[in-house]
Short mmCIF file of C-alpha atoms in Angstrom, two decimals:
data_model
loop_
_atom_site.label_atom_id
_atom_site.label_comp_id
_atom_site.label_asym_id
_atom_site.label_seq_id
_atom_site.Cartn_x
_atom_site.Cartn_y
_atom_site.Cartn_z
CA UNK I 15 33.72 -27.32 -22.15
CA UNK I 16 30.97 -25.99 -24.43
CA UNK I 17 32.32 -25.35 -27.93
CA UNK I 18 30.93 -22.41 -29.85
CA UNK I 19 31.16 -21.45 -33.50
CA UNK I 20 32.78 -18.25 -34.70
CA UNK I 21 29.86 -17.24 -36.99
CA UNK I 22 27.45 -17.93 -34.14
CA UNK I 23 29.47 -15.70 -31.80
CA UNK I 24 29.47 -12.90 -34.37
CA UNK I 25 25.68 -13.24 -34.58
CA UNK I 26 25.45 -13.22 -30.78
CA UNK I 27 27.54 -10.03 -30.62
CA UNK I 28 25.32 -8.30 -33.16
CA UNK I 29 22.17 -9.44 -31.36
CA UNK I 30 23.48 -8.29 -27.98
CA UNK I 31 24.48 -4.88 -29.30
CA UNK I 32 21.17 -4.33 -31.07
CA UNK I 33 19.29 -5.15 -27.85
CA UNK I 34 20.38 -1.76 -26.49
CA UNK I 35 18.70 0.21 -29.27
CA UNK I 36 15.80 2.30 -27.96
CA UNK I 37 12.28 0.93 -27.90
CA UNK I 38 9.00 2.48 -26.69
CA UNK I 39 9.41 2.08 -22.92
CA UNK I 40 12.21 2.54 -20.37
CA UNK I 41 13.90 -0.57 -18.98
CA UNK I 42 15.59 -1.48 -15.74
CA UNK I 43 18.86 -3.36 -15.59
CA UNK I 44 17.34 -6.78 -14.94
CA UNK I 45 14.95 -6.51 -17.88
CA UNK I 46 17.71 -5.21 -20.14
CA UNK I 47 19.89 -8.13 -19.12
CA UNK I 48 17.15 -10.62 -20.00
CA UNK I 49 16.50 -8.97 -23.36
CA UNK I 50 20.22 -8.80 -24.14
CA UNK I 51 20.76 -12.46 -23.28
CA UNK I 52 17.79 -13.65 -25.34
CA UNK I 53 18.80 -11.40 -28.26
CA UNK I 54 22.34 -12.77 -28.14
CA UNK I 55 21.04 -16.36 -28.19
CA UNK I 56 18.80 -15.56 -31.17
CA UNK I 57 21.74 -13.92 -32.92
CA UNK I 58 23.94 -16.93 -32.21
CA UNK I 59 21.40 -19.26 -33.75
CA UNK I 60 20.97 -17.07 -36.83
CA UNK I 61 24.74 -16.80 -37.24
CA UNK I 62 25.22 -20.54 -36.98
CA UNK I 63 22.40 -21.24 -39.45
CA UNK I 64 23.75 -18.65 -41.92
CA UNK I 65 27.20 -20.24 -41.78
CA UNK I 66 25.68 -23.68 -42.32
CA UNK I 67 23.76 -22.49 -45.37
CA UNK I 68 26.88 -20.84 -46.79
CA UNK I 69 28.89 -24.04 -46.33
CA UNK I 70 26.15 -26.00 -48.10
CA UNK I 71 26.40 -23.73 -51.14
CA UNK I 72 30.20 -23.82 -50.96
CA UNK I 73 30.03 -27.63 -50.64
CA UNK I 74 32.57 -27.93 -47.83
CA UNK I 75 32.68 -29.01 -44.21
CA UNK I 76 33.13 -26.69 -41.24
CA UNK I 77 36.74 -25.80 -40.43
CA UNK I 78 38.19 -24.76 -37.06
CA UNK I 79 38.50 -20.99 -36.76
CA UNK I 80 42.01 -19.58 -36.53
CA UNK I 81 43.22 -18.08 -33.25
CA UNK I 82 43.58 -14.70 -34.94
CA UNK I 83 39.90 -14.74 -35.86
CA UNK I 84 38.95 -15.27 -32.21
CA UNK I 85 41.23 -12.41 -31.16
CA UNK I 86 39.58 -10.12 -33.70
CA UNK I 87 36.15 -11.15 -32.40
CA UNK I 88 37.18 -10.52 -28.80
CA UNK I 89 38.62 -7.08 -29.50
CA UNK I 90 35.61 -6.11 -31.59
CA UNK I 91 33.22 -7.40 -28.91
CA UNK I 92 34.85 -5.31 -26.19
CA UNK I 93 34.58 -2.14 -28.28
CA UNK I 94 31.13 -2.70 -29.81
CA UNK I 95 29.47 -4.02 -26.66
CA UNK I 96 30.96 -1.22 -24.58
CA UNK I 97 29.72 1.44 -27.00
CA UNK I 98 26.30 -0.20 -27.29
CA UNK I 99 25.96 -0.42 -23.52
CA UNK I 100 26.92 3.26 -23.13
CA UNK I 101 24.54 4.44 -25.86
CA UNK I 102 21.85 2.20 -24.42
CA UNK I 103 22.10 3.89 -21.02
CA UNK I 104 22.01 7.31 -22.67
CA UNK I 105 18.87 6.40 -24.61
CA UNK I 106 17.25 4.94 -21.49
CA UNK I 107 17.97 8.19 -19.66
CA UNK I 108 16.29 10.14 -22.45
CA UNK I 109 13.21 7.89 -22.42
CA UNK I 110 12.90 8.24 -18.64
CA UNK I 111 13.06 12.01 -19.01
CA UNK I 112 10.34 12.00 -21.69
CA UNK I 113 8.03 10.01 -19.43
CA UNK I 114 8.97 11.49 -16.08
CA UNK I 115 10.28 8.17 -14.73
CA UNK I 116 12.50 8.73 -11.70
CA UNK I 117 13.28 5.13 -10.71
CA UNK I 118 16.88 4.21 -11.51
CA UNK I 119 18.91 1.44 -9.91
CA UNK I 120 22.57 1.65 -10.83
CA UNK I 121 23.30 -1.75 -9.29
CA UNK I 122 20.93 -3.61 -11.61
CA UNK I 123 22.32 -1.67 -14.56
CA UNK I 124 25.84 -2.85 -13.70
CA UNK I 125 24.50 -6.39 -13.31
CA UNK I 126 22.79 -6.35 -16.73
CA UNK I 127 25.77 -7.76 -18.73
CA UNK I 128 26.20 -10.59 -16.22
CA UNK I 129 22.48 -11.40 -16.35
CA UNK I 130 22.70 -11.36 -20.13
CA UNK I 131 25.66 -13.79 -20.09
CA UNK I 132 23.82 -16.18 -17.78
CA UNK I 133 20.64 -16.13 -19.87
CA UNK I 134 22.65 -16.56 -23.06
CA UNK I 135 24.48 -19.66 -21.81
CA UNK I 136 21.34 -21.23 -20.39
CA UNK I 137 19.61 -20.85 -23.76
CA UNK I 138 22.66 -22.17 -25.61
CA UNK I 139 22.75 -25.22 -23.34
CA UNK I 140 19.04 -25.77 -23.87
CA UNK I 141 19.60 -25.60 -27.61
CA UNK I 142 22.49 -28.05 -27.37
CA UNK I 143 20.23 -30.39 -25.44
CA UNK I 144 17.61 -30.30 -28.18
CA UNK I 145 20.31 -30.86 -30.79
CA UNK I 146 21.59 -33.84 -28.80
CA UNK I 147 18.12 -35.37 -28.80
CA UNK I 148 17.90 -34.82 -32.56
CA UNK I 149 21.22 -36.55 -33.17
CA UNK I 150 20.20 -39.48 -31.01
CA UNK I 151 16.94 -39.89 -32.91
CA UNK I 152 18.68 -39.52 -36.27
CA UNK I 153 21.21 -42.16 -35.24
CA UNK I 154 18.43 -44.58 -34.34
CA UNK I 155 16.57 -43.91 -37.57
CA UNK I 156 19.79 -44.36 -39.53
CA UNK I 157 19.69 -48.07 -38.77
CA UNK I 158 16.59 -48.51 -40.95
CA UNK I 159 16.60 -45.60 -43.43
CA UNK I 160 19.15 -43.54 -45.34
CA UNK I 161 21.26 -40.85 -43.68
CA UNK I 162 19.56 -37.91 -45.37
CA UNK I 163 16.10 -39.25 -44.65
CA UNK I 164 17.07 -39.93 -41.01
CA UNK I 165 18.37 -36.36 -40.69
CA UNK I 166 15.19 -34.83 -42.14
CA UNK I 167 12.81 -37.05 -40.17
CA UNK I 168 14.83 -36.50 -36.99
CA UNK I 169 14.55 -32.72 -37.30
CA UNK I 170 10.83 -32.96 -38.05
CA UNK I 171 10.23 -35.20 -35.04
CA UNK I 172 12.22 -32.99 -32.66
CA UNK I 173 10.60 -29.81 -33.99
CA UNK I 174 7.15 -31.39 -33.74
CA UNK I 175 7.70 -32.64 -30.19
CA UNK I 176 9.16 -29.27 -29.11
CA UNK I 177 6.24 -27.36 -30.63
CA UNK I 178 3.71 -29.75 -29.12
CA UNK I 179 5.38 -29.49 -25.74
CA UNK I 180 5.35 -25.72 -25.91
CA UNK I 181 1.80 -25.22 -27.18
CA UNK I 182 0.11 -28.30 -25.78
CA UNK I 183 1.85 -28.74 -22.45
CA UNK I 184 3.66 -25.54 -21.51
CA UNK I 185 1.31 -22.93 -22.95
CA UNK I 186 -1.94 -24.76 -22.26
CA UNK I 187 -0.65 -25.79 -18.86
CA UNK I 188 0.24 -22.18 -18.09
CA UNK I 189 -3.16 -20.97 -19.19
CA UNK I 190 -4.97 -23.69 -17.24
CA UNK I 191 -2.93 -22.99 -14.10
CA UNK I 192 -3.48 -19.26 -14.49
CA UNK I 193 -7.20 -19.76 -15.05
CA UNK I 194 -7.44 -21.90 -11.90
CA UNK I 195 -5.43 -19.41 -9.87
CA UNK I 196 -7.35 -16.36 -11.03
CA UNK I 197 -10.70 -18.11 -10.66
CA UNK I 198 -9.90 -18.48 -6.95
CA UNK I 199 -8.92 -14.82 -6.80
CA UNK I 200 -12.18 -13.94 -8.54
CA UNK I 201 -14.12 -15.26 -5.55
CA UNK I 202 -12.45 -12.76 -3.22
CA UNK I 203 -13.72 -9.30 -2.34
CA UNK I 204 -11.12 -6.57 -1.83
CA UNK I 205 -10.99 -4.78 1.49
CA UNK I 206 -13.30 -1.79 1.64
CA UNK I 207 -15.74 -3.09 -1.00
CA UNK I 208 -19.21 -3.81 0.36
CA UNK I 209 -22.52 -5.11 -0.95
CA UNK I 210 -24.64 -2.15 -2.09
CA UNK I 211 -27.64 -1.05 -0.09
CA UNK I 212 -29.25 0.70 -3.05
CA UNK I 213 -31.48 -0.91 -5.68
CA UNK I 214 -29.61 1.10 -8.33
CA UNK I 215 -26.73 -1.39 -8.34
CA UNK I 216 -26.47 -5.04 -9.34
CA UNK I 217 -26.13 -7.21 -6.25
CA UNK I 218 -28.23 -4.77 -4.23
CA UNK I 219 -31.83 -5.09 -2.98
CA UNK I 220 -34.09 -6.59 -5.63
CA UNK I 221 -31.23 -7.23 -8.04
CA UNK I 222 -31.55 -10.04 -10.59
CA UNK I 223 -27.80 -10.68 -10.26
CA UNK I 224 -26.56 -12.05 -6.91
CA UNK I 225 -23.69 -10.16 -5.28
CA UNK I 226 -21.60 -13.31 -4.98
CA UNK I 227 -21.83 -13.97 -8.75
CA UNK I 228 -20.30 -10.65 -9.79
CA UNK I 229 -16.67 -11.70 -9.48
CA UNK I 230 -13.89 -9.70 -7.85
CA UNK I 231 -13.70 -6.93 -10.45
CA UNK I 232 -17.47 -6.82 -10.77
CA UNK I 233 -17.82 -6.22 -7.03
CA UNK I 234 -15.15 -3.51 -7.22
CA UNK I 235 -17.04 -1.85 -10.07
CA UNK I 236 -20.43 -2.08 -8.36
CA UNK I 237 -19.04 -1.00 -4.99
CA UNK I 238 -17.13 1.99 -6.38
CA UNK I 239 -17.88 5.20 -8.18
CA UNK I 240 -19.11 8.63 -7.10
CA UNK I 241 -22.29 9.16 -5.13
CA UNK I 242 -24.89 11.81 -5.90
CA UNK I 243 -23.34 13.94 -3.17
CA UNK I 244 -19.85 13.59 -4.68
CA UNK I 245 -21.12 14.61 -8.11
CA UNK I 246 -23.14 17.51 -6.72
CA UNK I 247 -20.10 18.79 -4.85
CA UNK I 248 -18.35 19.20 -8.21
CA UNK I 249 -21.23 20.43 -10.36
CA UNK I 250 -22.97 22.53 -7.66
CA UNK I 251 -26.23 21.13 -8.96
CA UNK I 252 -28.67 18.53 -7.68
CA UNK I 253 -27.25 15.25 -8.96
CA UNK I 254 -28.66 11.75 -9.26
CA UNK I 255 -27.21 8.50 -8.00
CA UNK I 256 -25.73 6.69 -11.05
CA UNK I 257 -26.98 3.24 -12.05
CA UNK I 258 -24.47 0.41 -12.46
CA UNK I 259 -25.35 -3.07 -13.76
CA UNK I 260 -22.94 -5.99 -14.09
CA UNK I 261 -22.94 -9.75 -14.59
CA UNK I 262 -19.98 -11.97 -13.70
CA UNK I 263 -18.89 -15.33 -15.04
CA UNK I 264 -20.67 -17.04 -12.14
CA UNK I 265 -23.92 -15.34 -13.14
CA UNK I 266 -24.24 -17.56 -16.19
CA UNK I 267 -21.99 -19.90 -18.14
CA UNK I 268 -23.36 -18.64 -21.46
CA UNK I 269 -22.29 -15.21 -22.76
CA UNK I 270 -25.64 -14.44 -24.36
CA UNK I 271 -27.54 -15.32 -21.18
CA UNK I 272 -25.08 -13.36 -19.05
CA UNK I 273 -25.58 -10.30 -21.22
CA UNK I 274 -29.35 -10.70 -21.05
CA UNK I 275 -29.23 -10.91 -17.24
CA UNK I 276 -27.11 -7.76 -17.01
CA UNK I 277 -29.48 -5.86 -19.32
CA UNK I 278 -32.53 -7.11 -17.42
CA UNK I 279 -30.97 -5.88 -14.18
CA UNK I 280 -30.12 -2.58 -15.86
CA UNK I 281 -33.76 -2.17 -16.87
CA UNK I 282 -34.94 -3.13 -13.37
CA UNK I 283 -32.73 -0.44 -11.85
CA UNK I 284 -34.11 2.21 -14.20
CA UNK I 285 -31.03 2.48 -16.40
CA UNK I 286 -33.04 3.00 -19.58
CA UNK I 287 -34.78 6.00 -18.01
CA UNK I 288 -31.50 7.89 -17.57
CA UNK I 289 -30.21 10.53 -19.98
CA UNK I 290 -26.90 8.77 -20.69
CA UNK I 291 -26.38 5.03 -21.05
CA UNK I 292 -22.90 3.49 -21.36
CA UNK I 293 -22.15 -0.02 -22.64
CA UNK I 294 -18.65 -0.81 -21.35
CA UNK I 295 -16.66 -3.83 -22.51
CA UNK I 296 -14.29 -5.03 -19.82
CA UNK I 297 -10.68 -6.15 -20.08
CA UNK I 298 -9.53 -9.62 -19.13
CA UNK I 299 -10.73 -10.45 -15.64
CA UNK I 300 -13.71 -8.09 -15.85
CA UNK I 301 -11.84 -4.92 -14.94
CA UNK I 302 -13.06 -1.50 -15.99
CA UNK I 303 -10.87 1.55 -15.50
CA UNK I 304 -12.65 3.53 -12.76
CA UNK I 305 -11.53 6.76 -14.42
CA UNK I 306 -13.55 5.92 -17.53
CA UNK I 307 -16.89 5.27 -15.81
CA UNK I 308 -16.50 7.79 -12.98
CA UNK I 309 -15.80 10.56 -15.48
CA UNK I 310 -18.83 9.54 -17.53
CA UNK I 311 -20.99 9.77 -14.39
CA UNK I 312 -19.61 13.12 -13.27
CA UNK I 313 -20.07 14.71 -16.70
CA UNK I 314 -23.63 13.33 -16.84
CA UNK I 315 -24.39 14.86 -13.41
CA UNK I 316 -25.29 11.37 -12.23
CA UNK I 317 -28.11 11.05 -14.75
CA UNK I 318 -26.37 8.02 -16.20
CA UNK I 319 -26.27 4.23 -16.26
CA UNK I 320 -23.45 1.80 -17.09
CA UNK I 321 -23.67 -1.90 -17.92
CA UNK I 322 -20.86 -4.45 -18.35
CA UNK I 323 -20.19 -8.19 -18.17
CA UNK I 324 -17.20 -10.37 -17.34
CA UNK I 325 -15.88 -12.85 -19.91
CA UNK I 326 -12.67 -14.22 -18.38
CA UNK I 327 -10.83 -14.90 -15.13
CA UNK I 328 -7.48 -14.04 -16.70
CA UNK I 329 -5.70 -10.68 -16.45
CA UNK I 330 -5.62 -8.52 -19.53
CA UNK I 331 -2.21 -9.58 -20.86
CA UNK I 332 -3.17 -13.28 -20.79
CA UNK I 333 -6.65 -12.61 -22.16
CA UNK I 334 -4.90 -10.64 -24.92
CA UNK I 335 -3.27 -13.93 -26.00
CA UNK I 336 -5.98 -16.54 -25.44
CA UNK I 337 -9.39 -14.89 -24.88
CA UNK I 338 -9.86 -12.69 -27.95
CA UNK I 339 -12.87 -14.73 -29.08
CA UNK I 340 -14.48 -14.31 -25.65
CA UNK I 341 -13.93 -10.56 -25.75
CA UNK I 342 -15.48 -10.44 -29.21
CA UNK I 343 -18.54 -12.39 -28.10
CA UNK I 344 -18.96 -10.34 -24.91
CA UNK I 345 -18.83 -7.01 -26.73
CA UNK I 346 -21.26 -8.08 -29.42
CA UNK I 347 -23.77 -9.88 -27.19
CA UNK I 348 -23.91 -7.12 -24.59
CA UNK I 349 -24.42 -4.27 -27.02
CA UNK I 350 -26.99 -6.22 -29.03
CA UNK I 351 -28.94 -7.00 -25.85
CA UNK I 352 -28.88 -3.34 -24.80
CA UNK I 353 -29.76 -2.11 -28.26
CA UNK I 354 -32.68 -4.52 -28.54
CA UNK I 355 -34.33 -3.02 -25.45
CA UNK I 356 -33.24 0.54 -26.24
CA UNK I 357 -34.58 0.49 -29.82
CA UNK I 358 -38.06 -0.53 -28.64
CA UNK I 359 -38.42 2.60 -26.50
CA UNK I 360 -40.21 5.68 -27.89
CA UNK I 361 -37.61 7.90 -29.57
CA UNK I 362 -38.22 10.78 -27.20
CA UNK I 363 -37.67 8.49 -24.18
CA UNK I 364 -34.41 6.84 -25.22
CA UNK I 365 -31.19 7.67 -23.38
CA UNK I 366 -28.13 8.76 -25.31
CA UNK I 367 -26.31 5.48 -26.02
CA UNK I 368 -22.52 5.41 -25.64
CA UNK I 369 -19.88 2.69 -25.97
CA UNK I 370 -16.47 2.44 -24.31
CA UNK I 371 -13.61 0.03 -23.89
CA UNK I 372 -9.93 0.04 -23.02
CA UNK I 373 -7.32 -2.30 -24.47
CA UNK I 374 -8.97 -5.68 -25.13
CA UNK I 375 -12.23 -3.99 -24.09
CA UNK I 376 -11.94 -1.71 -27.13
CA UNK I 377 -11.53 -4.80 -29.30
CA UNK I 378 -14.70 -6.30 -27.85
CA UNK I 379 -16.55 -2.99 -28.02
CA UNK I 380 -15.78 -2.59 -31.72
CA UNK I 381 -17.11 -6.02 -32.69
CA UNK I 382 -20.72 -4.96 -32.33
CA UNK I 383 -20.32 -2.59 -35.29
CA UNK I 384 -19.61 -3.04 -38.98
CA UNK I 385 -17.98 0.32 -39.57
CA UNK I 386 -18.18 4.10 -39.25
CA UNK I 387 -21.79 4.39 -40.40
CA UNK I 388 -22.92 1.71 -37.98
CA UNK I 389 -21.26 3.49 -35.08
CA UNK I 390 -22.80 6.78 -36.14
CA UNK I 391 -26.30 5.36 -36.66
CA UNK I 392 -26.56 3.24 -33.50
CA UNK I 393 -24.71 5.28 -30.86
CA UNK I 394 -24.43 8.82 -29.58
CA UNK I 395 -20.66 8.39 -29.20
CA UNK I 396 -17.83 6.07 -28.32
CA UNK I 397 -14.51 6.30 -26.49
CA UNK I 398 -11.89 3.61 -27.09
CA UNK I 399 -8.54 3.76 -25.28
CA UNK I 400 -5.34 1.87 -26.11
CA UNK I 401 -6.76 -0.21 -28.99
CA UNK I 402 -4.69 -3.33 -29.79
CA UNK I 403 -3.24 -3.29 -33.27
CA UNK I 404 -5.47 -6.18 -34.38
CA UNK I 405 -8.73 -4.26 -33.74
CA UNK I 406 -10.74 -4.56 -36.94
CA UNK I 407 -12.26 -1.07 -37.08
CA UNK I 408 -9.16 0.61 -35.67
CA UNK I 409 -7.08 -0.92 -38.46
CA UNK I 410 -9.69 0.01 -41.07
CA UNK I 411 -9.76 3.64 -39.95
CA UNK I 412 -5.98 3.86 -39.64
CA UNK I 413 -5.07 2.03 -42.85
CA UNK I 414 -7.52 4.12 -44.89
CA UNK I 415 -6.63 7.43 -43.28
CA UNK I 416 -6.55 10.63 -45.29
CA UNK I 417 -3.35 11.28 -47.20
CA UNK I 418 -0.72 13.23 -45.28
CA UNK I 419 -2.01 12.32 -41.81
CA UNK I 420 0.43 10.37 -39.60
CA UNK I 421 -0.29 6.89 -38.29
CA UNK I 422 0.12 8.00 -34.67
CA UNK I 423 -2.71 10.53 -35.14
CA UNK I 424 -4.61 9.61 -38.32
CA UNK I 425 -7.45 11.58 -39.87
CA UNK I 426 -10.26 9.47 -41.29
CA UNK I 427 -12.83 10.94 -43.70
CA UNK I 428 -11.98 14.49 -42.59
CA UNK I 429 -12.73 13.50 -39.00
CA UNK I 430 -16.48 13.65 -39.60
CA UNK I 431 -17.19 10.84 -37.09
CA UNK I 432 -13.98 9.12 -35.98
CA UNK I 433 -10.99 10.95 -34.53
CA UNK I 434 -7.71 10.02 -32.85
CA UNK I 435 -5.52 11.72 -30.26
CA UNK I 436 -2.87 11.04 -27.64
CA UNK I 437 -3.97 14.05 -25.59
CA UNK I 438 -7.59 15.21 -25.92
CA UNK I 439 -6.78 18.34 -23.90
CA UNK I 440 -4.83 19.67 -26.88
CA UNK I 441 -7.52 18.90 -29.42
CA UNK I 442 -8.41 16.18 -31.91
CA UNK I 443 -7.38 16.80 -35.52
CA UNK I 444 -8.58 18.04 -37.87
CA UNK I 445 -9.59 20.96 -35.68
CA UNK I 446 -10.68 23.07 -38.65
CA UNK I 447 -13.38 20.61 -39.69
CA UNK I 448 -16.84 20.16 -38.12
CA UNK I 449 -17.43 17.21 -35.80
CA UNK I 450 -21.21 16.96 -35.75
CA UNK I 451 -23.50 14.15 -34.64
CA UNK I 452 -21.99 11.00 -33.19
CA UNK I 453 -18.40 11.38 -32.02
CA UNK I 454 -16.09 8.37 -31.89
CA UNK I 455 -12.74 9.03 -30.23
CA UNK I 456 -9.66 6.82 -29.96
CA UNK I 457 -7.09 7.56 -27.27
CA UNK I 458 -3.68 6.10 -28.18
CA UNK I 459 -0.25 7.01 -26.90
CA UNK I 460 2.74 6.96 -29.26
CA UNK I 461 4.61 4.94 -26.60
CA UNK I 462 1.91 2.27 -26.14
CA UNK I 463 3.31 -1.09 -27.38
CA UNK I 464 -0.16 -2.68 -27.34
CA UNK I 465 -1.30 -0.18 -29.97
CA UNK I 466 1.70 -0.73 -32.24
CA UNK I 467 2.64 -4.39 -31.78
CA UNK I 468 2.04 -6.51 -34.87
CA UNK I 469 3.65 -9.61 -36.43
CA UNK I 470 4.25 -7.45 -39.50
CA UNK I 471 6.92 -5.58 -37.53
CA UNK I 472 9.25 -8.53 -38.10
CA UNK I 473 9.74 -7.92 -41.81
CA UNK I 474 8.07 -4.61 -42.73
CA UNK I 475 8.66 -1.08 -41.49
CA UNK I 476 5.44 0.52 -40.22
CA UNK I 477 4.56 4.10 -41.07
CA UNK I 478 4.64 5.24 -37.44
CA UNK I 479 8.38 4.58 -37.15
CA UNK I 480 9.31 6.22 -40.45
CA UNK I 481 7.23 9.32 -39.68
CA UNK I 482 7.88 12.03 -37.09
CA UNK I 483 7.79 10.35 -33.66
CA UNK I 484 5.28 11.11 -30.95
CA UNK I 485 6.04 13.35 -28.01
CA UNK I 486 7.22 10.49 -25.77
CA UNK I 487 9.12 8.41 -28.34
CA UNK I 488 12.81 8.95 -29.15
CA UNK I 489 13.79 10.14 -32.61
CA UNK I 490 16.65 7.63 -32.45
CA UNK I 491 14.21 4.72 -32.59
CA UNK I 492 14.50 3.11 -36.02
CA UNK I 493 13.06 -0.01 -37.60
CA UNK I 494 15.33 -3.04 -37.86
CA UNK I 495 14.15 -6.38 -39.32
CA UNK I 496 13.25 -8.87 -36.55
CA UNK I 497 14.90 -6.65 -33.91
CA UNK I 498 12.08 -4.10 -33.69
CA UNK I 499 9.49 -6.86 -33.50
CA UNK I 500 11.36 -8.46 -30.60
CA UNK I 501 11.88 -5.08 -28.87
CA UNK I 502 8.19 -4.15 -29.01
CA UNK I 503 7.23 -7.67 -27.93
CA UNK I 504 9.48 -7.31 -24.89
CA UNK I 505 7.72 -4.02 -24.06
CA UNK I 506 4.23 -5.58 -23.94
CA UNK I 507 4.28 -7.04 -20.40
CA UNK I 508 5.48 -3.72 -18.98
CA UNK I 509 3.14 -1.40 -20.87
CA UNK I 510 1.40 -0.18 -17.69
CA UNK I 511 4.56 0.20 -15.61
CA UNK I 512 5.01 3.85 -16.60
CA UNK I 513 3.47 7.15 -15.44
CA UNK I 514 -0.01 8.12 -16.58
CA UNK I 515 -0.36 9.54 -20.12
CA UNK I 516 2.36 7.19 -21.37
CA UNK I 517 2.49 3.56 -22.43
CA UNK I 518 -0.81 1.81 -21.81
CA UNK I 519 -2.10 4.13 -19.04
CA UNK I 520 -4.97 6.39 -20.11
CA UNK I 521 -6.50 7.67 -16.89
CA UNK I 522 -5.52 11.30 -17.54
CA UNK I 523 -7.20 11.37 -20.95
CA UNK I 524 -10.70 10.33 -19.91
CA UNK I 525 -11.87 13.73 -18.63
CA UNK I 526 -11.18 15.66 -21.82
CA UNK I 527 -12.00 12.60 -23.93
CA UNK I 528 -15.48 12.15 -22.49
CA UNK I 529 -16.01 15.91 -22.46
CA UNK I 530 -15.42 15.95 -26.22
CA UNK I 531 -17.63 12.91 -26.90
CA UNK I 532 -20.52 13.70 -24.53
CA UNK I 533 -20.53 17.50 -24.91
CA UNK I 534 -22.13 18.07 -21.48
CA UNK I 535 -23.61 21.43 -20.56
CA UNK I 536 -22.72 23.48 -17.52
CA UNK I 537 -19.09 22.37 -17.22
CA UNK I 538 -16.42 25.04 -17.17
CA UNK I 539 -12.65 24.72 -17.51
CA UNK I 540 -12.49 24.94 -13.72
CA UNK I 541 -14.88 22.01 -13.37
CA UNK I 542 -12.74 19.94 -15.71
CA UNK I 543 -9.58 20.82 -13.77
CA UNK I 544 -11.24 19.72 -10.54
CA UNK I 545 -12.44 16.51 -12.17
CA UNK I 546 -8.91 15.73 -13.38
CA UNK I 547 -7.70 16.06 -9.80
CA UNK I 548 -10.46 13.72 -8.58
CA UNK I 549 -9.73 11.10 -11.22
CA UNK I 550 -5.99 11.49 -10.76
CA UNK I 551 -6.24 10.54 -7.08
CA UNK I 552 -7.72 7.14 -7.90
CA UNK I 553 -5.58 4.04 -7.55
#
């Protein structure tokens, strides 16, 4: 029988109950069970450690808990866990209503406490196993050194081996396996995607970048998008066929060379002769949200060109953890290569130069610039969606926002260049101030955990929680030390599993976002409504 400590069980109860407090995103029963079980195990460990520290100060050994104490714990657990579970379901219902989520499986909800119990006991057993190894090592060391030294060295050895196993074997092994798996996937071409027959696309006739080197997402990008006929059907004007240039990982092993190849192919296809030129930084495996580029091409009436490069095989959430340096290099090298060619053109023959990126792509896109003035001086506009909290410029603009503006929609320098919004259709504050010249727009949803996750959440309350919540975040969400950090961390892998305009899904915002940044002529409210329908039908 596995013995448990009373203080540890009190900690587990508190951790389990707090796991039902509302976070940013809705949860199904299975996920809630996992989070509850892990939270209970963390609480148990904290409770046991706290009791051990207290006994050390009291200078006494642990004593068996009285039967009455266990009865009190049991009665309290039934009441507190029951109330927490009920309130948790109520809060989940409210979050689903805010986001328009209709999926609800009552069976998994009922199973959540049982899943939590299973996860809790598995983690406790794993912890006991590690403690057993520590005691064995300490016992061996005790034959040659003192008891206290053996205890300290034993803990250090076990902690070091566990950390090495996690980071060196488990984490690196996971990344290596994922990289191998996704590299194989990268060689595949999705059904319905074909090699272009036009010279206006990389991989097409005369291209400097072979079709097979583009990678899966590169081929999707090159093989997709609206045609001149599609654009003309919306604008009722004669449209051009957009230019798209791309270089995959197989194009070149070196980021700088890969960027140079993409820009050379862009120039070959006539991209620098178009009115609008977009430098797009990809996410993870080379993916670009079709809504972002398609909207750019529609609003430019096809007189546009887009260039991008791939920097990883891994999907965005894994790249988020291990490929930040690659995203930084890709964003900087690509823009610098484009700007080098662009700046040498006569001023009256240069296209309007724009920058865009979503998620980790916004991080890479920002790295080419030193600040607001650099963005304003070297671009005609930028659109960044779902910026991770560690983005350098995003943090600079947000942390130094004008007094009185909220963190979920900050105002920086009276909005003269940089503005923020969760819904560009409703405007970008401050709406009473001019927004002349270069326009830089950040799209960020109040419910997007990628925007708000930070290690600082563990011990410090962020402004966005203490201020009035966003339209899709519950007022009942409060900051709790450690708990909020864990809750937002648990939301990260599921940030795109919600309807559009919530979490980390920004497709609906690109039409009004690009319309504000590009300021195209000849587009009416009816045109924009039709374009939203077109973009909304995309997968």
